[in-house]
PDB file of C-alpha atoms in Angstrom:
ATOM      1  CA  UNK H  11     142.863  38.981  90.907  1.00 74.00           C
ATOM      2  CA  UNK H  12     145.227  42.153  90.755  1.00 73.00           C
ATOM      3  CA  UNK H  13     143.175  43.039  88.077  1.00 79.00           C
ATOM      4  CA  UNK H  14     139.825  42.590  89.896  1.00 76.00           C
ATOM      5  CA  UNK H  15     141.675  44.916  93.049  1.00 73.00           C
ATOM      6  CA  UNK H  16     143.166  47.569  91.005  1.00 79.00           C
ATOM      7  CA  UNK H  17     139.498  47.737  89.492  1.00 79.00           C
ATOM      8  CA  UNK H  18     137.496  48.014  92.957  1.00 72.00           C
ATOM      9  CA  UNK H  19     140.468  50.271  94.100  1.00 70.00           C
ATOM     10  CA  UNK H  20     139.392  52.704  91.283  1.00 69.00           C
ATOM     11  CA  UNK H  21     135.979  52.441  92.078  1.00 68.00           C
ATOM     12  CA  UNK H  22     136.127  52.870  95.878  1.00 67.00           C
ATOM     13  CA  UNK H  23     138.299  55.889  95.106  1.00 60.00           C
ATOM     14  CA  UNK H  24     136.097  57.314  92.338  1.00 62.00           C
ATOM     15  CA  UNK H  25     132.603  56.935  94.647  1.00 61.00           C
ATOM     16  CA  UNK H  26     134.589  58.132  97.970  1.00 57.00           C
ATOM     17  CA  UNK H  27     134.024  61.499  97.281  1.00 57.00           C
ATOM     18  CA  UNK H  28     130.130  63.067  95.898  1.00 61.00           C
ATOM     19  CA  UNK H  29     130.974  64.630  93.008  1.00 60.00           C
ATOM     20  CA  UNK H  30     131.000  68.299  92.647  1.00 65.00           C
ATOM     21  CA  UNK H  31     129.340  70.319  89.437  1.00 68.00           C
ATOM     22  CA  UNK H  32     130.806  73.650  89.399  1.00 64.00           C
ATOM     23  CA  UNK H  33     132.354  75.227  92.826  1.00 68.00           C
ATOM     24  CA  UNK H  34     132.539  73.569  95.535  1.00 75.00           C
ATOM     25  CA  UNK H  35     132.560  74.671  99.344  1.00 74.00           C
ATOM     26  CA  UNK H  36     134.343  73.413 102.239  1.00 80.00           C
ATOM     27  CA  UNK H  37     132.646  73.233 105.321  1.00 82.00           C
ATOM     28  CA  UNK H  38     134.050  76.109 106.431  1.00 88.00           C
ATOM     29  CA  UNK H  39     133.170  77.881 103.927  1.00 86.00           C
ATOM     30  CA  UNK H  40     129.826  76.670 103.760  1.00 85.00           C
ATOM     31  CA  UNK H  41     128.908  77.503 107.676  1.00 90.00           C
ATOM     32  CA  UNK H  42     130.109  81.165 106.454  1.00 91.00           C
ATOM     33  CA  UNK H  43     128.382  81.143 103.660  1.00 90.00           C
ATOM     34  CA  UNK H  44     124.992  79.829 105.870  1.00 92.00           C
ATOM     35  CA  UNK H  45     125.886  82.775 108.170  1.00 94.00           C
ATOM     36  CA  UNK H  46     125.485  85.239 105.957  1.00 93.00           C
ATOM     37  CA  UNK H  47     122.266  83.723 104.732  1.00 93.00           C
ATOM     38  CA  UNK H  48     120.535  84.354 107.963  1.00 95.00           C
ATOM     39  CA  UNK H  49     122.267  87.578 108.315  1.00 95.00           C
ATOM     40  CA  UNK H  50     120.386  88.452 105.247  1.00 94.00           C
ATOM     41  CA  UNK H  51     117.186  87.142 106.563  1.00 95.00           C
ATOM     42  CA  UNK H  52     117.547  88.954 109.473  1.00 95.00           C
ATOM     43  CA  UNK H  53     118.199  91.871 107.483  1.00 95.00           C
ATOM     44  CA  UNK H  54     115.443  91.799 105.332  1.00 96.00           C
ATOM     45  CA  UNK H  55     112.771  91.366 108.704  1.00 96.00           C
ATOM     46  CA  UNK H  56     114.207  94.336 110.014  1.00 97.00           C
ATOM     47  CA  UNK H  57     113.905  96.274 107.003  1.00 97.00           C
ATOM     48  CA  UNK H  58     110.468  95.077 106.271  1.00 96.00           C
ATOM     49  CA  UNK H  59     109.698  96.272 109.949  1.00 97.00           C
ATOM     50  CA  UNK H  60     111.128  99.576 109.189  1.00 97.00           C
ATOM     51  CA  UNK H  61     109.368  99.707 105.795  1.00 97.00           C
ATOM     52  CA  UNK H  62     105.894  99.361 108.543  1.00 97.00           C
ATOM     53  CA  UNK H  63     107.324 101.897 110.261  1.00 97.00           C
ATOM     54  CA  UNK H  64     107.874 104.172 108.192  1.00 97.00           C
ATOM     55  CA  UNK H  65     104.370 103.940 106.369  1.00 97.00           C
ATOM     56  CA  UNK H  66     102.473 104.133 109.710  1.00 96.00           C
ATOM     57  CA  UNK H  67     104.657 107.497 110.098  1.00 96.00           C
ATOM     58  CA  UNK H  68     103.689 108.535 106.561  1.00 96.00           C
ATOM     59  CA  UNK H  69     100.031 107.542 107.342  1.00 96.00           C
ATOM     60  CA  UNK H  70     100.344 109.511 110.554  1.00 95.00           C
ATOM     61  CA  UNK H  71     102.023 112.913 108.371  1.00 95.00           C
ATOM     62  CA  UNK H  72      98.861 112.548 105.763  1.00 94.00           C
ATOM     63  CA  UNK H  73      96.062 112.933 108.493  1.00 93.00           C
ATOM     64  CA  UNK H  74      98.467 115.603 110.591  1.00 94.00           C
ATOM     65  CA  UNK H  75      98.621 117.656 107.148  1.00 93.00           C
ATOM     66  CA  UNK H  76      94.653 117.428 106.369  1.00 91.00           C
ATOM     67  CA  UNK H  77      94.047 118.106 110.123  1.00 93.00           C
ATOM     68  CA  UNK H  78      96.474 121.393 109.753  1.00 94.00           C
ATOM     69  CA  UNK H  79      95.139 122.318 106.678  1.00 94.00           C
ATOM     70  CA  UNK H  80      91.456 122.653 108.002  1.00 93.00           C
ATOM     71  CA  UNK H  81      93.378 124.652 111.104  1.00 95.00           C
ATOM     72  CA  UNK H  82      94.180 127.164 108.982  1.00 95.00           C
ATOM     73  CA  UNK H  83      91.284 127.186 106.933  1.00 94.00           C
ATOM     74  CA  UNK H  84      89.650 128.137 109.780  1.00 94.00           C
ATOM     75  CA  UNK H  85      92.702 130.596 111.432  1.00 95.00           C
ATOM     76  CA  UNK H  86      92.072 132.524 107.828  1.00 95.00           C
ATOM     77  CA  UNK H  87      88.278 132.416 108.126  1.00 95.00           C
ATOM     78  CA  UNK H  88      88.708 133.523 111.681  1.00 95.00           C
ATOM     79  CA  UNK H  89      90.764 136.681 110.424  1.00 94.00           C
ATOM     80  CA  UNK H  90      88.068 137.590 107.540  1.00 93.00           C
ATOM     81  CA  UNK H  91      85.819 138.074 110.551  1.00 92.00           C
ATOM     82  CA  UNK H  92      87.791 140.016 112.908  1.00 91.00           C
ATOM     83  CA  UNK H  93      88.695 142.337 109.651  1.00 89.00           C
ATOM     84  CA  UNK H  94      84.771 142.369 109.066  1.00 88.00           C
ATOM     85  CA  UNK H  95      84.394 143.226 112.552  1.00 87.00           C
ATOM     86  CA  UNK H  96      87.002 145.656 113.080  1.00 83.00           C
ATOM     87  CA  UNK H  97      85.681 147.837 110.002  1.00 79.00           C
ATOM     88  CA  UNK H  98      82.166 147.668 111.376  1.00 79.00           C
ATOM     89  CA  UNK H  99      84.021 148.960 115.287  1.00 77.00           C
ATOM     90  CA  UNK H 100      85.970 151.454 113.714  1.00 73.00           C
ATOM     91  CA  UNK H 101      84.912 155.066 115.064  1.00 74.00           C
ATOM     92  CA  UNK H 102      83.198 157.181 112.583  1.00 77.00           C
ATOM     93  CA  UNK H 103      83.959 160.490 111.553  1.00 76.00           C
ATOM     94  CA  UNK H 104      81.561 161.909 114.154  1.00 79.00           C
ATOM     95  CA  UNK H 105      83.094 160.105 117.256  1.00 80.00           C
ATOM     96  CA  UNK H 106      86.149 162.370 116.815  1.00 84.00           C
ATOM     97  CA  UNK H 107      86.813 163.485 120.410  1.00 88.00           C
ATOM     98  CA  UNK H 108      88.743 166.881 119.149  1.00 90.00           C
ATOM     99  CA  UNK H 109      85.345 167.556 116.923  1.00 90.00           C
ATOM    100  CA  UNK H 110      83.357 166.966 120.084  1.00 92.00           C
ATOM    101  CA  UNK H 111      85.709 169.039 122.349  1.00 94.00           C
ATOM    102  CA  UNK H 112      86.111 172.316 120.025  1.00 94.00           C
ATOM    103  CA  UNK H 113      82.488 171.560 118.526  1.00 93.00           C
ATOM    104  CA  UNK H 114      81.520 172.223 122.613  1.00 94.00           C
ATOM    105  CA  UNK H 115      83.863 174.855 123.095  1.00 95.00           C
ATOM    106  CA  UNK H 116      82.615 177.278 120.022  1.00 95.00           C
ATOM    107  CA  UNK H 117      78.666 176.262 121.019  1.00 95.00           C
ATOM    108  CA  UNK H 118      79.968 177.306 124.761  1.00 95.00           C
ATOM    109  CA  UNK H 119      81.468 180.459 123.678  1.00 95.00           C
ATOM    110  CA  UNK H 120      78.570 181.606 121.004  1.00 93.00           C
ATOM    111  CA  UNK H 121      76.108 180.655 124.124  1.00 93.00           C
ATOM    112  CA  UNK H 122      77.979 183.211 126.132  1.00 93.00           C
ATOM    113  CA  UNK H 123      78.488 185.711 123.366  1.00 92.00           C
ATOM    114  CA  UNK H 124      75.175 185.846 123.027  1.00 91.00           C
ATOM    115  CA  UNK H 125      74.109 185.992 126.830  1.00 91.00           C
ATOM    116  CA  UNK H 126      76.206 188.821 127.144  1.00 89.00           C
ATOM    117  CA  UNK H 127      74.637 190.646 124.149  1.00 88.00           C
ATOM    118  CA  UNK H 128      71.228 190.639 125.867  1.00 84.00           C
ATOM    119  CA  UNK H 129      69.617 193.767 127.259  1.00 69.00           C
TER     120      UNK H 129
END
């Protein structure tokens, strides 16, 4: 009978406990360990939110960029013409206001030189 006790005494103890392979947690551990699991999960939703983000930003840059490049595309073409125009505005030679004024003056004077040379 001691026999048959000491047996189902080494037994019970043996089973008590599940047996661990490798390292095993307390519970203490193990609610920290959990913790930090959804801290991690939380983690990775936000940065997959920010990752959205930040695309949708880049997204936004790309069409910004082609809409400012055709902006100046046109600014440039826009300057072409006013350079086109400003050469075809630009006074000639013969809209000189001095040539006009002394141009009058000697045809003045030569009028009157040669009024007072008639007899």
């Amino acid at each position: 009978m001691n026999k048959l006790l000491s047996i189902l005494l080494l037994l019970s103890l043996s089973f008590m406990q599940e047996p661990c392979e490798g390292h095993c947690l307390s519970e203490d551990e193990l609610q920290g360990v959990m913790n930090d699991v959804k801290e991690l999960q939380f983690d990775i939703l936000k940065y997959k939110e920010i990752e959205r983000n930040l695309n949708s930003q880049i997204y936004m840059y790309i069409q910004s960029d082609s809409l400012y490049k055709s902006q100046i595309g046109d600014l440039e073409k826009q300057l072409e013409f006013k350079e086109e125009m400003i050469d075809l505005v630009k006074p000639k030679w013969y809209d000189n206001k001095y040539l006009w004024f002394f141009g009058g003056m000697i045809i003045t004077s030569g009028a009157v030189y040669l009024a007072g040379q008639i007899d």
